[in-house]
Short mmCIF file of C-alpha atoms and ligand atoms in Angstrom, two decimals:
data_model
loop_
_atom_site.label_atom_id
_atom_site.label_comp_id
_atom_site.label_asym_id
_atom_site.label_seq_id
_atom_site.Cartn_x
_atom_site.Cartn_y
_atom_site.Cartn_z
CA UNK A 1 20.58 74.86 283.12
CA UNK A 2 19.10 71.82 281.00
CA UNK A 3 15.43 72.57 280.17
CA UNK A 4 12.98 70.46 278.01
CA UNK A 5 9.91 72.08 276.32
CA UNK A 6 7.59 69.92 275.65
CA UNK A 7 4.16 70.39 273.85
CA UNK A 8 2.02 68.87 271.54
CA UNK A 9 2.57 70.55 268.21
CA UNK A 10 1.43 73.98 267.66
CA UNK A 11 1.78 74.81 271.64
CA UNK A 12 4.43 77.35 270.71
CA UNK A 13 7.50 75.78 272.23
CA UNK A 14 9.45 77.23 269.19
CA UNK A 15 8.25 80.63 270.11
CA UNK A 16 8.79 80.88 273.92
CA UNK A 17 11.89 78.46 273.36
CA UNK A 18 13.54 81.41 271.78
CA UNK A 19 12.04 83.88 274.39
CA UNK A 20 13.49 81.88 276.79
CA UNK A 21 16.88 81.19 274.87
CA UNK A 22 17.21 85.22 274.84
CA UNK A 23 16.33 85.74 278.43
CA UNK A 24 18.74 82.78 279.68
CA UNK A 25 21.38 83.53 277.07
CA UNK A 26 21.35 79.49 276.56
CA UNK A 27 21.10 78.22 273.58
CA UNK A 28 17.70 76.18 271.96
CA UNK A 29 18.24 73.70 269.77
CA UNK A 30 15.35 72.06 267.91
CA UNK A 31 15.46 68.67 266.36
CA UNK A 32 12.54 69.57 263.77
CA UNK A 33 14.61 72.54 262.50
CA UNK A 34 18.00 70.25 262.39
CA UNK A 35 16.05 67.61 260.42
CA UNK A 36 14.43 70.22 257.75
CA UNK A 37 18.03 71.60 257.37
CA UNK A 38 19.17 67.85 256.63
CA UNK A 39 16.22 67.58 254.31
CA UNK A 40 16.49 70.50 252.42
CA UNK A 41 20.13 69.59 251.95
CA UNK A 42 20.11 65.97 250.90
CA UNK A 43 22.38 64.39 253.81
CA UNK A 44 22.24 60.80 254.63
CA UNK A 45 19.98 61.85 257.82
CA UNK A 46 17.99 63.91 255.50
CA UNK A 47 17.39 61.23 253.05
CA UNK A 48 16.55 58.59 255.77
CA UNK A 49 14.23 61.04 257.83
CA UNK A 50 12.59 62.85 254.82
CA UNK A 51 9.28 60.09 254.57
CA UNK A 52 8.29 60.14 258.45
CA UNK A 53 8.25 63.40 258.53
CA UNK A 54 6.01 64.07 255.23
CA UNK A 55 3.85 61.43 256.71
CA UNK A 56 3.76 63.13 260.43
CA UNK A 57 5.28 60.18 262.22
CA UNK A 58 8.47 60.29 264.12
CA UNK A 59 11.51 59.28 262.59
CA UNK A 60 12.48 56.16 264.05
CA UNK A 61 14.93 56.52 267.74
CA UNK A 62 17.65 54.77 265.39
CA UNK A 63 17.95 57.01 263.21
CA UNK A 64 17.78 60.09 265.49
CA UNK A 65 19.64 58.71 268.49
CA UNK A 66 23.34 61.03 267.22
CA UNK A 67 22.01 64.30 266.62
CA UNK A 68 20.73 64.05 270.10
CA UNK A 69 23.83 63.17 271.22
CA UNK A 70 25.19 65.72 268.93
CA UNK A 71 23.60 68.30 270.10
CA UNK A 72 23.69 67.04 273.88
CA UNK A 73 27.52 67.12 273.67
CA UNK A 74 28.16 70.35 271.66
CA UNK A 75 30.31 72.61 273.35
CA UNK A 76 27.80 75.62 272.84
CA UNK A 77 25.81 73.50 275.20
CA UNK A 78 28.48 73.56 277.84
CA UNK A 79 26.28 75.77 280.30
CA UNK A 80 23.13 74.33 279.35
CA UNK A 81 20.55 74.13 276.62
CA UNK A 82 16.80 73.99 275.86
CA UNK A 83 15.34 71.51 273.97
CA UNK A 84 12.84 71.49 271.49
CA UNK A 85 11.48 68.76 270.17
CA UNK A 86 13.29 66.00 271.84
CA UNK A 87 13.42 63.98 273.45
CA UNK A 88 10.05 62.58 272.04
CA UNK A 89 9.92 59.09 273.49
CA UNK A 90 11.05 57.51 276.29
CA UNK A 91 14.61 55.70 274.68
CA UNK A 92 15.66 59.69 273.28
CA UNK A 93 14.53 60.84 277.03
CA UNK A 94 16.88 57.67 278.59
CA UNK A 95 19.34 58.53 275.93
CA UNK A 96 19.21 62.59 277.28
CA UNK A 97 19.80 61.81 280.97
CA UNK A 98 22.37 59.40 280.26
CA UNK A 99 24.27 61.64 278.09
CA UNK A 100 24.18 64.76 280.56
CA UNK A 101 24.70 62.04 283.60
CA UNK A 102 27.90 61.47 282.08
CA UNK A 103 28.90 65.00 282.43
CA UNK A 104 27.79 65.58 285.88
CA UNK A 105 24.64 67.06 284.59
CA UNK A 106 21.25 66.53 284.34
CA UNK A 107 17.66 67.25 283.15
CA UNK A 108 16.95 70.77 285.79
CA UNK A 109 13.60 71.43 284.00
CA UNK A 110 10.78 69.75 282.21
CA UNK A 111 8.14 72.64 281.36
CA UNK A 112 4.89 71.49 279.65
CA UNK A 113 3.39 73.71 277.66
CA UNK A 114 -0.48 72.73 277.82
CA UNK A 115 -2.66 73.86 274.93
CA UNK A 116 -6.03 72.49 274.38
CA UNK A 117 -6.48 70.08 271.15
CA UNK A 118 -9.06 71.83 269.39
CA UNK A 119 -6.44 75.03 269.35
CA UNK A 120 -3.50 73.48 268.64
CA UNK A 121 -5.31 72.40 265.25
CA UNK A 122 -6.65 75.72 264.53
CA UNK A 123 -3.18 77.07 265.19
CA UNK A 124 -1.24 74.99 262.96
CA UNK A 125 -3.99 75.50 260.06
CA UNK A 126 -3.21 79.07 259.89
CA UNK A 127 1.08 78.18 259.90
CA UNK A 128 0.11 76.20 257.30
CA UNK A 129 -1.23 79.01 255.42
CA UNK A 130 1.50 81.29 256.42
CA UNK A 131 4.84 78.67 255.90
CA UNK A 132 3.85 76.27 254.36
CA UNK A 133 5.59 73.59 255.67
CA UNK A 134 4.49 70.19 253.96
CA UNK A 135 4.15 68.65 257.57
CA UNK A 136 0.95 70.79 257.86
CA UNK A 137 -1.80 69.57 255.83
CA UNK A 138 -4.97 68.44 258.23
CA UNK A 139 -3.98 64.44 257.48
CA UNK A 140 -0.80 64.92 258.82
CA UNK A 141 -1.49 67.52 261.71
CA UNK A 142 -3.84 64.46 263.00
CA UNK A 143 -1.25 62.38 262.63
CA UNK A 144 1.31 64.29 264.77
CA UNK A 145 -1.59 65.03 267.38
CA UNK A 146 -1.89 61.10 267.88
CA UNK A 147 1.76 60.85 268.21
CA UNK A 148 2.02 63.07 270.35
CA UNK A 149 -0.24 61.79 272.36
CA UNK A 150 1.30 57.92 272.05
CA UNK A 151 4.23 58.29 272.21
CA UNK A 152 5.56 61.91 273.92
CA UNK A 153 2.93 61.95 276.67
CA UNK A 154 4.73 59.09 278.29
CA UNK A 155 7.66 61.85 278.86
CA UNK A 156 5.28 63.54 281.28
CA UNK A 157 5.34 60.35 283.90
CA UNK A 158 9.10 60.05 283.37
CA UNK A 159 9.79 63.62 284.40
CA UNK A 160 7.25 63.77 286.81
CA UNK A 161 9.31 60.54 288.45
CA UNK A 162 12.12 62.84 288.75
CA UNK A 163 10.46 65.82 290.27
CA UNK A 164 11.08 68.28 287.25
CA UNK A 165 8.14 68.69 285.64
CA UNK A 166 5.96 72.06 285.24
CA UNK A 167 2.96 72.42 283.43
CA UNK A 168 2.46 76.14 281.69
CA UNK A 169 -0.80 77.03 280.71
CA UNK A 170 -0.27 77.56 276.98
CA UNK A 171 -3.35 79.97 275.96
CA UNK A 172 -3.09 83.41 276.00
CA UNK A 173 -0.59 86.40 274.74
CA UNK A 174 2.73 85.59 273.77
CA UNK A 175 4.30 87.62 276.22
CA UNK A 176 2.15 86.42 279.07
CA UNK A 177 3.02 82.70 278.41
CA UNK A 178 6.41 83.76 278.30
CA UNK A 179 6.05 85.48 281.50
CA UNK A 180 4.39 82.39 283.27
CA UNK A 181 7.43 80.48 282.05
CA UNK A 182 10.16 82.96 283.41
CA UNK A 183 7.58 82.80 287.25
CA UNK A 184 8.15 79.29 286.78
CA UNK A 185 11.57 79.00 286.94
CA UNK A 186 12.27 81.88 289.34
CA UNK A 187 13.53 84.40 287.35
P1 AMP B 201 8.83 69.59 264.86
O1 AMP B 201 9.32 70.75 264.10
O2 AMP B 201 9.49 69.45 266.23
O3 AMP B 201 7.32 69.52 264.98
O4 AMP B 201 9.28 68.28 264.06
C1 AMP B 201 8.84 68.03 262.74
C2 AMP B 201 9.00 66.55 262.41
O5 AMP B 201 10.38 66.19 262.54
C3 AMP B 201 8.26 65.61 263.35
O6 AMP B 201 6.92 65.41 262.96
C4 AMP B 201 9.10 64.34 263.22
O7 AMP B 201 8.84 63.67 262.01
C5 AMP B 201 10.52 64.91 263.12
N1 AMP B 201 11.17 65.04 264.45
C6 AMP B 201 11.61 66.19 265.05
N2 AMP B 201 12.20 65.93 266.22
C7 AMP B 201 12.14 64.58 266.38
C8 AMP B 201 12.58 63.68 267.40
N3 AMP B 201 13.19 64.12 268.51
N4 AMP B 201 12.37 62.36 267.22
C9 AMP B 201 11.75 61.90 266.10
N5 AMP B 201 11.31 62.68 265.12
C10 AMP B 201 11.49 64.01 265.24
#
């Protein structure tokens, strides 16, 4: 099974992605956490990707477009993966369905974790606190908000189009969002 979480930042998809992963025994792969890693190690991708994400903006669909396909095409994600973090506009969600068309495969399951703006920013204040990850100072949390907003909320009318999409209320105990998710998919 192909799943997509999407959510604005600070909806949790990180958290119930690896719920999820654990429950499905699929692997979740997140494109924020392959990025930091190229970061903190000074690859090529790192190097290029390092300034829009200190400024909260996406790195360009250029730049990204083969560790999607990477990560698409790995052969841990033979029987499926979940996605986190991508895709995040609509040429990375063209570039996903192509890539698993090619295989026989598809997109099964969009789930849209929904989390009220006002919340998300008091959540990823206190990360901040407790991380520290440079990408969460108020400026840039802002930022990613708008982004989000311009250019991931598009995804929601693309999936819709294809009849995956599920919207999870995103409030509420860990383990209860993780249980609306499971309900969702019929497990
Ligand atoms: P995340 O951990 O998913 O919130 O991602 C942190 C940052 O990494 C984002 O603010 C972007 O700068 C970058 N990023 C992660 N995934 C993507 C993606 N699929 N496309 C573009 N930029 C991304």
């Amino acid at each position: 099974m192909n799943l997509i979480l999407l959510g604005a930042p600070g909806s949790g998809k990180g958290t119930q992605g690896a719920l999820l992963s654990a429950r499905l025994g699929i692997p979740k792969i997140a494109t924020g956490d392959l990025l930091r890693a190229a970061v903190h190690d000074g690859t090529p991708l790192g190097l290029q990707a390092k300034r829009y994400m200190e400024q909260g903006q996406l790195v360009p669909d250029d730049v990204i477009m083969g560790l999607i396909e990477e990560v698409v095409t790995a052969p841990a994600a033979r029987d499926g993966v979940i996605m986190d973090g991508f895709p995040r506009t609509i040429p990375q969600a063209s570039a996903v369905d192509a890539l698993l068309a090619a295989r026989g495969r598809r997109v099964d399951r969009v789930l849209l974790i929904d989390v009220a703006e006002e919340e998300l920013v008091r959540r990823m204040l206190g990360r901040a606190a407790q991380e520290g990850r440079s990408d969460d100072t108020p400026e840039t949390i802002r930022k990613r908000l708008a982004v989000f907003r311009e250019q991931t909320e598009p995804l929601i009318a693309h999936y819709r189009a294809q009849g995956v999409m599920t919207t999870i209320p995103g409030t509420g105990a860990v383990e209860e969002i993780a249980q609306r998710i499971v309900g969702s998919l019929g497990r």
